Coordinates of C-alpha atoms and ligand atoms in Angstrom, one line a residue:
X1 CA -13.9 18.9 -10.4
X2 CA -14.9 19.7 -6.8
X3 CA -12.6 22.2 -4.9
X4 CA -9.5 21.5 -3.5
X5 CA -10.4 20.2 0.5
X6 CA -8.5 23.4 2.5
X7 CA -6.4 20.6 4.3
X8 CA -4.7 19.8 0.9
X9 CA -1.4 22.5 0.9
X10 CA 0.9 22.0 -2.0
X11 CA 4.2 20.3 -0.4
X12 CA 6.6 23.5 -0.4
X13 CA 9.4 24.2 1.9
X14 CA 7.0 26.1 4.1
X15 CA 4.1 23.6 4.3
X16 CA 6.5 20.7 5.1
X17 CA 7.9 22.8 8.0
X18 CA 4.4 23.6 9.0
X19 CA 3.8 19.3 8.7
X20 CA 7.1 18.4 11.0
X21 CA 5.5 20.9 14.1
X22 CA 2.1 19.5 13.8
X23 CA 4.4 16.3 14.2
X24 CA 6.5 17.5 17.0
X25 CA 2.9 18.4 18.8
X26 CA 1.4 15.3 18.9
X27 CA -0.9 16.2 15.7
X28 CA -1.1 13.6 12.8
X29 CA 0.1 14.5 9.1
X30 CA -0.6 12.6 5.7
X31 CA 2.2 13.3 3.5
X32 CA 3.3 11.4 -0.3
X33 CA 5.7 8.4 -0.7
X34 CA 7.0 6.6 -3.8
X35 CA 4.6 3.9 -2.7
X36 CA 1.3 5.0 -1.5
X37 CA 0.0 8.4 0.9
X38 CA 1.3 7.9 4.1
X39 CA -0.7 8.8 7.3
X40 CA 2.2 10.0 10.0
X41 CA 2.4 10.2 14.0
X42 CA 5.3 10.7 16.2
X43 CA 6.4 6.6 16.7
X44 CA 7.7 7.5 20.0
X45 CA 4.1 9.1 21.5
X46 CA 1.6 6.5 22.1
X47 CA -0.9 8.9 22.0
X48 CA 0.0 10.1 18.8
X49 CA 0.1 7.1 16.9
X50 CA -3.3 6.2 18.8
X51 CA -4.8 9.4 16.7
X52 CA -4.1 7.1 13.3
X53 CA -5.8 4.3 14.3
X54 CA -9.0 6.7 15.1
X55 CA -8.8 8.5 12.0
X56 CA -8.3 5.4 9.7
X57 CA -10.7 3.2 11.9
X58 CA -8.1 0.5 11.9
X59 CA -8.0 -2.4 14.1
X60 CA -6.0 -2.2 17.2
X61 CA -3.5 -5.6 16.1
X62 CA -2.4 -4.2 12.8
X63 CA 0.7 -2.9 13.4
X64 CA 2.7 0.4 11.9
X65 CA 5.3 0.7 9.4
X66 CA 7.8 3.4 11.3
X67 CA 9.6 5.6 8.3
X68 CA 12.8 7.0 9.0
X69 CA 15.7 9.5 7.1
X70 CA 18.5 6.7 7.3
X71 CA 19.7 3.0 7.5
X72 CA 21.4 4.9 10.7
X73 CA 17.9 6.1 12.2
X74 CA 16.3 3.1 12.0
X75 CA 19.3 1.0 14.1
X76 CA 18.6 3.0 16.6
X77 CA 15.0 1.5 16.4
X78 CA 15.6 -2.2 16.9
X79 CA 17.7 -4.6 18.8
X80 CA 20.0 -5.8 16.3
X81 CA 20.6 -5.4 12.9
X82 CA 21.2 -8.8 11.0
X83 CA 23.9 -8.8 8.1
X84 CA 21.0 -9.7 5.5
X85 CA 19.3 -6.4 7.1
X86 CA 22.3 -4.1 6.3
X87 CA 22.9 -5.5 3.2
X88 CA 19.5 -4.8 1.8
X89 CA 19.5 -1.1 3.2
X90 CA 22.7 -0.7 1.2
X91 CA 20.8 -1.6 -1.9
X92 CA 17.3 -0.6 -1.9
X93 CA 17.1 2.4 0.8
X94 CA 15.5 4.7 0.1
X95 CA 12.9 2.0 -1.3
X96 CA 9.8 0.3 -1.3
X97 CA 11.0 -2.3 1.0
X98 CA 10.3 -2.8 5.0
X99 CA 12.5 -4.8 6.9
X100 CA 10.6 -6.4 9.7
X101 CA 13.3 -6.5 12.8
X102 CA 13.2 -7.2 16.3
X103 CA 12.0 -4.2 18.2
X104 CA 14.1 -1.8 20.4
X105 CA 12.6 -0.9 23.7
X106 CA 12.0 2.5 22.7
X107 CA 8.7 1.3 20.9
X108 CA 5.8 1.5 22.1
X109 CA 3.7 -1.0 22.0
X110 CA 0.8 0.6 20.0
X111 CA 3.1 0.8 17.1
X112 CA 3.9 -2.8 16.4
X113 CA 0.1 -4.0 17.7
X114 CA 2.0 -5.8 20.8
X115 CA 4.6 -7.7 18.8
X116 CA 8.3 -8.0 19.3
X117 CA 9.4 -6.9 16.0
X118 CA 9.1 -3.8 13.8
X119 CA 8.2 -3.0 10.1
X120 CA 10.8 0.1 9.6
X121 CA 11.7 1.3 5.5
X122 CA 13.2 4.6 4.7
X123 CA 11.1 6.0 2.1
X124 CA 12.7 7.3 -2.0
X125 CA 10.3 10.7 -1.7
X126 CA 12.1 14.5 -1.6
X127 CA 9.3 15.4 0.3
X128 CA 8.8 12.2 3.1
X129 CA 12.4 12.2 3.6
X130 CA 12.0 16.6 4.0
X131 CA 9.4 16.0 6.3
X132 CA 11.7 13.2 8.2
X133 CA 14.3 15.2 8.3
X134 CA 12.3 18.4 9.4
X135 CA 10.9 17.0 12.4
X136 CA 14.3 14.9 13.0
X137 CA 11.7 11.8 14.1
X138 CA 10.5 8.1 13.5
X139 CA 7.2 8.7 12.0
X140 CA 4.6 5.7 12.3
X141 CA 2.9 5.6 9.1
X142 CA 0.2 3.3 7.5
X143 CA -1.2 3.8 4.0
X144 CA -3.5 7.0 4.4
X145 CA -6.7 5.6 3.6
X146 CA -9.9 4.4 5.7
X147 CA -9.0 0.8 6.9
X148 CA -10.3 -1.4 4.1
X149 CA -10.0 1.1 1.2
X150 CA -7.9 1.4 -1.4
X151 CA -4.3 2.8 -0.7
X152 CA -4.3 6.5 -1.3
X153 CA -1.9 7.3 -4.4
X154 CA -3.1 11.3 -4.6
X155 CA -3.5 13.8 -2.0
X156 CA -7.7 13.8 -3.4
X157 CA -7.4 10.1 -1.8
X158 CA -6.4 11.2 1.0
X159 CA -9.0 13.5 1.6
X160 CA -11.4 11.5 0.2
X161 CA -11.3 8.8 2.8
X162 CA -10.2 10.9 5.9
X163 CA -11.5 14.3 5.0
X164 CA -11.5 16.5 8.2
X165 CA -10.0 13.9 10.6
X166 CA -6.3 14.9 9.3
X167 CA -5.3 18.6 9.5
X168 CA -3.2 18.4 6.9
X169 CA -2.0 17.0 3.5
X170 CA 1.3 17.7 2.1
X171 CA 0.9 16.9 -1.6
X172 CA 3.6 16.0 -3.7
X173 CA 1.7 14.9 -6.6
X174 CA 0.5 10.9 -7.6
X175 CA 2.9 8.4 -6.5
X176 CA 5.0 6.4 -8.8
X177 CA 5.0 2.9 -7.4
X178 CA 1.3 2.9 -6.5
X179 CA 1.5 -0.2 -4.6
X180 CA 3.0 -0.7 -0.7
X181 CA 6.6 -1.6 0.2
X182 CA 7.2 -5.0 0.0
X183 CA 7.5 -6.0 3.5
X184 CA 10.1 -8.2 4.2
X185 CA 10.2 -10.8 7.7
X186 CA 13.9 -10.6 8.8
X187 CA 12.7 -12.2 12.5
X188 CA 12.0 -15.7 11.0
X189 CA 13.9 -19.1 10.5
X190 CA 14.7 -17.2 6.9
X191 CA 13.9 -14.1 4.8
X192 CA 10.0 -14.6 4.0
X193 CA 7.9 -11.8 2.2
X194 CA 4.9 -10.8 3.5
X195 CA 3.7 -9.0 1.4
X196 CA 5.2 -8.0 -2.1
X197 CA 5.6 -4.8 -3.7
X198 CA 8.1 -2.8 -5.4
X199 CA 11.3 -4.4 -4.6
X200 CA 10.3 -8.1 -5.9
X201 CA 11.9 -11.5 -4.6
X202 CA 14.2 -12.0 -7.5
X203 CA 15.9 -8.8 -6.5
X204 CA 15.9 -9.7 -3.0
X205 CA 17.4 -12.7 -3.8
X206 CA 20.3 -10.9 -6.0
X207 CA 21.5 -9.0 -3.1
X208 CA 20.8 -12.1 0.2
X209 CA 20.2 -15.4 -1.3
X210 CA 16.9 -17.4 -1.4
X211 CA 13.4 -15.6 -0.1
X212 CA 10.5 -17.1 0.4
X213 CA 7.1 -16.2 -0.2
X214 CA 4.3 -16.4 2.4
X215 CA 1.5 -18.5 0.7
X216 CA -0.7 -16.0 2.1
X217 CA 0.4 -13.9 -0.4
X218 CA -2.1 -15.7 -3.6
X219 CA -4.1 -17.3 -1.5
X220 CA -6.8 -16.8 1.9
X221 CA -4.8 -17.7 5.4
X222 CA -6.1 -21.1 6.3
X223 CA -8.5 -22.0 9.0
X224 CA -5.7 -22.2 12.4
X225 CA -2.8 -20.7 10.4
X226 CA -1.3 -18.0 11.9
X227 CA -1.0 -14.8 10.2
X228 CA 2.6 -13.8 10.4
X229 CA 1.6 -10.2 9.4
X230 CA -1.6 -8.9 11.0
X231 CA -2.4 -7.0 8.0
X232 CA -3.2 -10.0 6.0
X233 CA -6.4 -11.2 8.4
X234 CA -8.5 -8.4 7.1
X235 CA -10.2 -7.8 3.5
X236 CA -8.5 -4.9 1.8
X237 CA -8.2 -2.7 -1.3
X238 CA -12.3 -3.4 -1.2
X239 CA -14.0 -0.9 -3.4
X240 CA -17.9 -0.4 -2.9
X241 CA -18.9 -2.7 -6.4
X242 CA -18.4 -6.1 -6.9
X243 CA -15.0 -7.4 -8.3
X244 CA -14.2 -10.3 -10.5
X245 CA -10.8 -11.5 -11.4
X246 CA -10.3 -13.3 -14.6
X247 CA -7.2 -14.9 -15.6
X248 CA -6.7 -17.1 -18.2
X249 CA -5.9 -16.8 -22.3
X250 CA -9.6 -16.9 -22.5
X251 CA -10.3 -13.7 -19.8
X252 CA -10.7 -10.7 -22.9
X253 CA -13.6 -12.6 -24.2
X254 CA -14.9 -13.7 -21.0
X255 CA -14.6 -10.0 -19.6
X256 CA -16.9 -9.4 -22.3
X257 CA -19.8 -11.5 -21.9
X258 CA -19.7 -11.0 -18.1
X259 CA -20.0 -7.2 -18.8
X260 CA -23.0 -8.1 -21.2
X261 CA -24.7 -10.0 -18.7
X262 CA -25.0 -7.7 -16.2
X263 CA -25.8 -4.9 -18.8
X264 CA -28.7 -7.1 -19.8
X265 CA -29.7 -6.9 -16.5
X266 CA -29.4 -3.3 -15.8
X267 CA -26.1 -3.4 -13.8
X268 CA -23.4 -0.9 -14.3
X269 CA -20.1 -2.5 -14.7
X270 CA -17.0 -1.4 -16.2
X271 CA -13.8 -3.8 -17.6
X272 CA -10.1 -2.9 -16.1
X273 CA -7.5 -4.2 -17.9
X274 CA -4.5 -3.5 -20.2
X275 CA -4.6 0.0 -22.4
X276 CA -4.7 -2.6 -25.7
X277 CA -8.3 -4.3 -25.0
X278 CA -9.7 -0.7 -25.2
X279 CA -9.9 -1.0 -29.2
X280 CA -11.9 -3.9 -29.4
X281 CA -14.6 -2.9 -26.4
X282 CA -16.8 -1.0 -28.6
X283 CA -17.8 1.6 -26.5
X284 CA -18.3 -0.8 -23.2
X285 CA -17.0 1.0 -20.2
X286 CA -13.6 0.7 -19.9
X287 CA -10.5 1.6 -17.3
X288 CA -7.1 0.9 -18.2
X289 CA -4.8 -0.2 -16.0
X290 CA -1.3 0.3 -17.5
X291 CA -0.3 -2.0 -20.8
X292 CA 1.3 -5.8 -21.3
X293 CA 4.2 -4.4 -22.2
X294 CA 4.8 -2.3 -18.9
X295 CA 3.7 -4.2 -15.7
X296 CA 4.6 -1.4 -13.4
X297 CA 2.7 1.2 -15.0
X298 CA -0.3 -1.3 -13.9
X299 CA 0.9 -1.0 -10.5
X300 CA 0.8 2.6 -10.3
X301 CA -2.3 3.0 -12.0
X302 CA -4.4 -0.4 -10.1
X303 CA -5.7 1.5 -6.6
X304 CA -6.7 5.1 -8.7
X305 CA -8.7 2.7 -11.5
X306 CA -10.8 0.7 -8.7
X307 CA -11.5 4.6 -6.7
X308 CA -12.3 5.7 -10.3
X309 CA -14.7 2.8 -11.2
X310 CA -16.5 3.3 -7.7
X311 CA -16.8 6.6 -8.3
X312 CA -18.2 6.4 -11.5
X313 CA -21.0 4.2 -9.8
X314 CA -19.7 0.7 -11.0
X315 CA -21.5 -2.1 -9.3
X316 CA -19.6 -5.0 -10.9
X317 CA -15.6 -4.5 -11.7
X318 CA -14.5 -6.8 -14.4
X319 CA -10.5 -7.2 -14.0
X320 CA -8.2 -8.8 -16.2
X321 CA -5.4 -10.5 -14.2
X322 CA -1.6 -9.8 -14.6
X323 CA 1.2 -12.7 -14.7
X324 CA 2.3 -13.1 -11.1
X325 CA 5.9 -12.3 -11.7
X326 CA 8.0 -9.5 -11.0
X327 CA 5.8 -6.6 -9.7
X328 CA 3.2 -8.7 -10.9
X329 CA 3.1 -10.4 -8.1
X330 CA 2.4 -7.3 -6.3
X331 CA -0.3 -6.5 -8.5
X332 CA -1.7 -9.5 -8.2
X333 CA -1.7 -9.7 -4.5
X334 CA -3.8 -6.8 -4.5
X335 CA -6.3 -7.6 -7.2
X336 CA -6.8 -11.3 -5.2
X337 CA -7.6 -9.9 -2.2
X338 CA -9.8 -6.6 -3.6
X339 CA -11.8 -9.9 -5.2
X340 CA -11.9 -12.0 -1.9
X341 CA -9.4 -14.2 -3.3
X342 CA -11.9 -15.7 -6.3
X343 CA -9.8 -15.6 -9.3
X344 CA -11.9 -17.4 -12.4
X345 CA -9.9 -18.9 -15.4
X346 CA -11.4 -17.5 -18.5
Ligands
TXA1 O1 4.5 1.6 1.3 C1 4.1 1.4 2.4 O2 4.5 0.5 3.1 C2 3.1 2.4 3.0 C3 3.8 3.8 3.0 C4 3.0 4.8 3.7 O3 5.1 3.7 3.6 N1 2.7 2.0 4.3 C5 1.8 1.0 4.4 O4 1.4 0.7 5.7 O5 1.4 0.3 3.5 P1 0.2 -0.2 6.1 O6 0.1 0.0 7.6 O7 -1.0 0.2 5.3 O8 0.7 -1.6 5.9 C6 1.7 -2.2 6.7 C7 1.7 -3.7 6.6 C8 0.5 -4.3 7.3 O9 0.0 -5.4 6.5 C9 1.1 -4.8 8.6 O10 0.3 -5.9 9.2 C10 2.5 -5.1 8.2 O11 2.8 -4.2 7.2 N2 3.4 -5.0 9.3 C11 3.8 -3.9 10.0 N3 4.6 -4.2 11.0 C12 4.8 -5.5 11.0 C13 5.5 -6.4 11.8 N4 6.2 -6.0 12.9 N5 5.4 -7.8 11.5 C14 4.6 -8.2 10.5 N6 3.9 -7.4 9.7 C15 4.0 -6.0 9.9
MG2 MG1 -2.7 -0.1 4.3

């Protein structure tokens, strides 16, 4: 184990008091969330939020998810909230979702990457909502990792990918979702997800009626179509091997002669997949990325398996695809577009 970075503080009363006045100065602060580690700025100092961009080397169109302590706090963020809007607030906040809204003037513009609307989602953490609280702020906050990487689901990520550019790193422990907020497009001709996560359609749908999905979601945007959501014109979750998906009845056995091949050929490669193919692997490098019978515990586990296989020097990532349903879908988004969107049928 290496030692702790010194920017790492464990996320007590103190140290999140200590993370609100580095807020309040201007200063930028990675802190936990159910979802992923979130990197946070002021949202209402343009210099402030420019310091994320720096530090995470992120392109200047992709705009910010602004986290706030209330349904209440983030009214005061838009131009109107929409019934649909309120409704969902009253049954998922605090949650993984982002409701994407029309922008109040109040925003700058280097937080929504020139648009008219804004990503805002009031996050289900003791310590983000502390540090919320604490600095009594909107706080701008992307997934703390190096644009490109994996999200960040420990405070090790964190420092991992930004090491010295953030001063400090409240940790609160691994998160339990694992994935990103599903990030819901309120500003549209009707409710479309973006980009899934914890809160899937069908319990959108429960609380607001049909949702759809933005095709971009399984598959590469088109040539000429516009991406509704900036985020979704750049590769992401890319670890430093190769991956391959592989979907199918047939993907356990196919796993295994792909993970032959390239040992025949010297390669290092390593299988992820469900804890119940690890019996019949004999001794073939393995990471196990929660079980059938527990689809979230693959979420949480998905972005810490692909750092963990990089890090063990994997040049070829063998993955075993999840059903696309519930926060499969989720999972799936993420493997798809961690594999440049070339899923194989086994
Ligand atoms: O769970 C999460 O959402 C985490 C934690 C830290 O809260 N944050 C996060 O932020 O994942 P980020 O910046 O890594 O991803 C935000 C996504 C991007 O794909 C971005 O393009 C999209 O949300 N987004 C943000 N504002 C938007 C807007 N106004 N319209 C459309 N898409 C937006
Ligand atoms: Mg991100």
């Amino acid at each position: 184990m290496k030692d702790k970075p010194a920017n790492i503080r464990e996320a007590s009363p103190p140290a999140i008091r200590a993370a609100a006045s580095l807020l309040l100065k201007g200063e930028l602060v990675a802190f936990p969330t159910e979802t992923v580690y979130g990197l946070g700025a002021n949202a209402l100092d343009p210099a402030a939020v420019g310091r994320i961009f720096e530090a995470k080397g992120r392109p200047a169109d992709n705009p910010l998810i602004v986290h706030v302590a209330s349904p209440q706090a983030a009214q005061d963020l838009v131009r109107e909230v929409p019934q649909a809007a309120r409704a969902l607030m009253a049954a998922f906040w605090p949650g993984p979702l982002t409701l994407v809204l029309p922008a109040g003037e109040e925003i700058p513009p280097v937080v929504t990457g020139g648009l008219a609307t804004v990503g805002v989602r009031m996050p289900d953490h003791p310590v983000a909502l502390a540090l919320l609280r604490a600095c009594a702020l909107p706080v701008a906050a992307p997934s703390a990792n190096r644009s490109g990487r994996p999200s960040p689901t420990t405070a090790r990520h964190v420092a991992d990918d930004l090491g010295g550019r953030v001063p400090l790193i409240l940790d609160g422990g691994p998160c339990r979702v694992g994935l990103e907020s599903t990030v819901l497009d309120l500003t549209g001709e009707g409710p479309c997800v973006l980009r899934p996560g914890g809160v899937t359609p069908q319990m959108l749908e429960a609380v607001i009626g049909p949702v759809t999905v933005h095709p971009s979601v399984l598959s590469p945007l088109q040539a000429g179509m516009d991406a509704p959501s900036p985020g979704m014109k750049y590769r992401h979750y890319a670890p430093a091997g190769q991956v391959r998906l592989i979907g199918g009845p047939g993907a356990p056995g196919r796993l295994v002669a792909l993970y032959d091949e390239a040992a025949g050929k010297g390669h290092k490669a390593v299988i992820i997949g469900p804890a119940e193919r690890a019996q019949s692997l004999d001794g073939r490098a393995f990471m196990p990325m929660g079980d059938s019978a527990h689809p979230e515990a693959a979420a949480q586990a998905l972005f810490g398996a692909l750092r963990e296989a990089e890090a063990q020097g994997a040049e070829l990532m063998l993955i075993e695809a999840v059903p696309a349903q519930g926060i499969g879908l989720a999972v799936m988004n993420r493997l798809c577009r961690a594999a440049g969107f070339q899923m194989e049928e086994g």
